[in-house]
PDB file of C-alpha atoms in Angstrom:
ATOM      1  CA  MET P   1     -46.708   1.123  17.212  1.00 75.00           C
ATOM      2  CA  PRO P   2     -50.392   0.180  16.215  1.00 79.00           C
ATOM      3  CA  ALA P   3     -50.144   0.772  12.386  1.00 85.00           C
ATOM      4  CA  VAL P   4     -53.813   1.414  10.617  1.00 89.00           C
ATOM      5  CA  SER P   5     -54.516  -0.818   7.668  1.00 91.00           C
ATOM      6  CA  THR P   6     -57.452  -1.574   5.161  1.00 88.00           C
ATOM      7  CA  THR P   7     -59.181  -5.017   4.421  1.00 88.00           C
ATOM      8  CA  GLY P   8     -59.450  -5.898   1.102  1.00 82.00           C
ATOM      9  CA  LEU P   9     -63.145  -4.859   1.341  1.00 80.00           C
ATOM     10  CA  GLY P  10     -62.442  -1.408   2.759  1.00 83.00           C
ATOM     11  CA  TYR P  11     -62.521  -1.806   6.555  1.00 88.00           C
ATOM     12  CA  HIS P  12     -60.301   0.370   8.309  1.00 91.00           C
ATOM     13  CA  PHE P  13     -58.144  -1.296  11.596  1.00 94.00           C
ATOM     14  CA  ALA P  14     -55.677  -0.757  14.282  1.00 93.00           C
ATOM     15  CA  ARG P  15     -53.180  -3.704  14.869  1.00 92.00           C
ATOM     16  CA  ASP P  16     -50.278  -3.761  16.961  1.00 89.00           C
ATOM     17  CA  GLU P  17     -48.103  -6.487  16.679  1.00 85.00           C
ATOM     18  CA  ALA P  18     -45.864  -6.078  20.034  1.00 81.00           C
ATOM     19  CA  GLY P  19     -45.118  -9.383  21.607  1.00 82.00           C
ATOM     20  CA  GLY P  20     -45.498 -11.425  18.883  1.00 83.00           C
ATOM     21  CA  ARG P  21     -49.143 -11.204  19.105  1.00 84.00           C
ATOM     22  CA  TYR P  22     -51.526  -9.719  16.319  1.00 85.00           C
ATOM     23  CA  ASP P  23     -53.899  -7.552  18.626  1.00 88.00           C
ATOM     24  CA  THR P  24     -56.546  -5.953  15.583  1.00 91.00           C
ATOM     25  CA  ILE P  25     -59.291  -3.782  16.441  1.00 93.00           C
ATOM     26  CA  TYR P  26     -61.139  -2.249  13.785  1.00 94.00           C
ATOM     27  CA  VAL P  27     -62.523   1.350  13.574  1.00 95.00           C
ATOM     28  CA  HIS P  28     -65.516   1.362  13.006  1.00 95.00           C
ATOM     29  CA  HIS P  29     -66.090  -0.900  16.808  1.00 96.00           C
ATOM     30  CA  LEU P  30     -64.409   2.570  18.184  1.00 96.00           C
ATOM     31  CA  CYS P  31     -66.774   4.441  16.590  1.00 96.00           C
ATOM     32  CA  ALA P  32     -69.583   2.685  18.211  1.00 97.00           C
ATOM     33  CA  ILE P  33     -67.788   3.138  21.512  1.00 97.00           C
ATOM     34  CA  VAL P  34     -68.010   7.018  20.902  1.00 97.00           C
ATOM     35  CA  GLY P  35     -71.098   7.281  19.973  1.00 96.00           C
ATOM     36  CA  GLY P  36     -72.418   5.688  23.153  1.00 97.00           C
ATOM     37  CA  ALA P  37     -72.243   1.978  23.049  1.00 97.00           C
ATOM     38  CA  ASP P  38     -71.590  -0.750  25.416  1.00 97.00           C
ATOM     39  CA  PRO P  39     -68.310  -1.848  24.900  1.00 97.00           C
ATOM     40  CA  HIS P  40     -69.413  -5.446  26.098  1.00 97.00           C
ATOM     41  CA  GLU P  41     -72.198  -5.176  23.294  1.00 96.00           C
ATOM     42  CA  VAL P  42     -69.346  -4.039  20.438  1.00 97.00           C
ATOM     43  CA  PHE P  43     -67.454  -7.291  20.973  1.00 95.00           C
ATOM     44  CA  ALA P  44     -70.166  -9.815  22.355  1.00 96.00           C
ATOM     45  CA  ASP P  45     -70.498 -13.201  20.321  1.00 93.00           C
ATOM     46  CA  TYR P  46     -73.301 -12.387  19.380  1.00 94.00           C
ATOM     47  CA  THR P  47     -73.585  -9.211  18.012  1.00 94.00           C
ATOM     48  CA  ASP P  48     -72.130  -7.048  15.154  1.00 93.00           C
ATOM     49  CA  VAL P  49     -71.630  -3.270  13.974  1.00 93.00           C
ATOM     50  CA  HIS P  50     -73.147  -2.841  11.245  1.00 90.00           C
ATOM     51  CA  HIS P  51     -72.695   0.121   8.461  1.00 89.00           C
ATOM     52  CA  LEU P  52     -76.051   1.596   7.951  1.00 87.00           C
ATOM     53  CA  ALA P  53     -76.770   2.897   4.203  1.00 84.00           C
ATOM     54  CA  LEU P  54     -75.539   6.257   4.132  1.00 83.00           C
ATOM     55  CA  SER P  55     -79.661   7.571   2.811  1.00 83.00           C
ATOM     56  CA  GLU P  56     -80.157   6.287   6.692  1.00 83.00           C
ATOM     57  CA  TRP P  57     -77.583   8.387   8.762  1.00 82.00           C
ATOM     58  CA  LEU P  58     -76.790  11.295   5.671  1.00 84.00           C
ATOM     59  CA  GLY P  59     -80.918  11.620   5.837  1.00 82.00           C
ATOM     60  CA  LEU P  60     -81.047  11.307   1.852  1.00 83.00           C
ATOM     61  CA  ASP P  61     -83.895  11.019   0.302  1.00 84.00           C
ATOM     62  CA  VAL P  62     -82.244   8.826  -2.357  1.00 83.00           C
ATOM     63  CA  ASP P  63     -81.369   5.184  -1.381  1.00 81.00           C
ATOM     64  CA  VAL P  64     -77.389   4.835  -1.314  1.00 78.00           C
ATOM     65  CA  PRO P  65     -76.165   1.312   0.663  1.00 77.00           C
ATOM     66  CA  ALA P  66     -73.509   1.527   2.767  1.00 75.00           C
ATOM     67  CA  ALA P  67     -70.299   1.352   2.118  1.00 75.00           C
ATOM     68  CA  PRO P  68     -67.798   0.043   1.167  1.00 78.00           C
ATOM     69  CA  LEU P  69     -69.296   0.044  -2.429  1.00 79.00           C
ATOM     70  CA  GLU P  70     -68.282  -1.403  -5.415  1.00 81.00           C
ATOM     71  CA  VAL P  71     -68.744   1.719  -7.955  1.00 83.00           C
ATOM     72  CA  GLY P  72     -66.897   0.535 -11.809  1.00 87.00           C
ATOM     73  CA  ASP P  73     -63.392  -0.660 -10.846  1.00 87.00           C
ATOM     74  CA  GLU P  74     -63.338   1.430  -7.122  1.00 83.00           C
ATOM     75  CA  LEU P  75     -63.839   0.273  -4.081  1.00 81.00           C
ATOM     76  CA  ILE P  76     -65.692   3.221  -1.777  1.00 81.00           C
ATOM     77  CA  PRO P  77     -64.967   2.363   1.680  1.00 81.00           C
ATOM     78  CA  ALA P  78     -66.568   2.277   4.321  1.00 81.00           C
ATOM     79  CA  ILE P  79     -67.425   5.853   6.701  1.00 87.00           C
ATOM     80  CA  ASP P  80     -66.774   5.367   9.875  1.00 92.00           C
ATOM     81  CA  THR P  81     -67.981   7.728  12.387  1.00 92.00           C
ATOM     82  CA  PRO P  82     -70.334   7.347  15.589  1.00 94.00           C
ATOM     83  CA  GLU P  83     -73.324   8.167  13.275  1.00 92.00           C
ATOM     84  CA  SER P  84     -72.851   5.490  10.152  1.00 91.00           C
ATOM     85  CA  VAL P  85     -72.355   3.273  12.949  1.00 93.00           C
ATOM     86  CA  GLU P  86     -74.619   0.679  15.058  1.00 93.00           C
ATOM     87  CA  VAL P  87     -74.437  -2.505  16.765  1.00 95.00           C
ATOM     88  CA  GLN P  88     -77.587  -5.134  16.288  1.00 94.00           C
ATOM     89  CA  PRO P  89     -78.113  -8.979  16.711  1.00 93.00           C
ATOM     90  CA  ARG P  90     -74.974 -10.654  14.712  1.00 89.00           C
ATOM     91  CA  TRP P  91     -77.969 -12.889  12.509  1.00 86.00           C
ATOM     92  CA  GLU P  92     -79.817 -10.183  11.931  1.00 82.00           C
ATOM     93  CA  HIS P  93     -76.808  -8.229  10.429  1.00 77.00           C
ATOM     94  CA  ARG P  94     -75.663 -10.755   8.891  1.00 75.00           C
ATOM     95  CA  GLU P  95     -79.337 -11.633   7.307  1.00 77.00           C
ATOM     96  CA  ARG P  96     -79.438  -8.303   6.010  1.00 70.00           C
ATOM     97  CA  ASN P  97     -76.046  -7.671   4.940  1.00 67.00           C
ATOM     98  CA  LEU P  98     -74.794 -11.504   3.733  1.00 62.00           C
ATOM     99  CA  GLY P  99     -77.901 -13.942   3.329  1.00 58.00           C
ATOM    100  CA  GLY P 100     -76.999 -15.368   6.586  1.00 48.00           C
ATOM    101  CA  VAL P 101     -73.374 -16.452   5.929  1.00 45.00           C
ATOM    102  CA  ALA P 102     -70.275 -15.239   8.477  1.00 48.00           C
ATOM    103  CA  ASP P 103     -68.021 -12.660   7.288  1.00 49.00           C
ATOM    104  CA  ASP P 104     -65.093 -13.340   9.472  1.00 43.00           C
TER     105      ASP P 104
END
């Protein structure tokens, strides 16, 4: 049976270790598909699934960045809903979030 876990950065994933393989899927990928994204796009080598800034998908007047967030010594994990994620070209995501470096 798959185990649901959280990475050190607050991303939720399910992993199945049956048959000596480690098959992993991130919950935000599933949320993108539930929200209408084409699974081929979600898992393409040229795309990433991006967590939107909280202010974007909640319609807040105050700028609040995307989770996961560090608040003091606490990590607020990513919020995984179909409304909180979008598929975007990998280079845009990495430039926007990571200054152009890989996160995997």
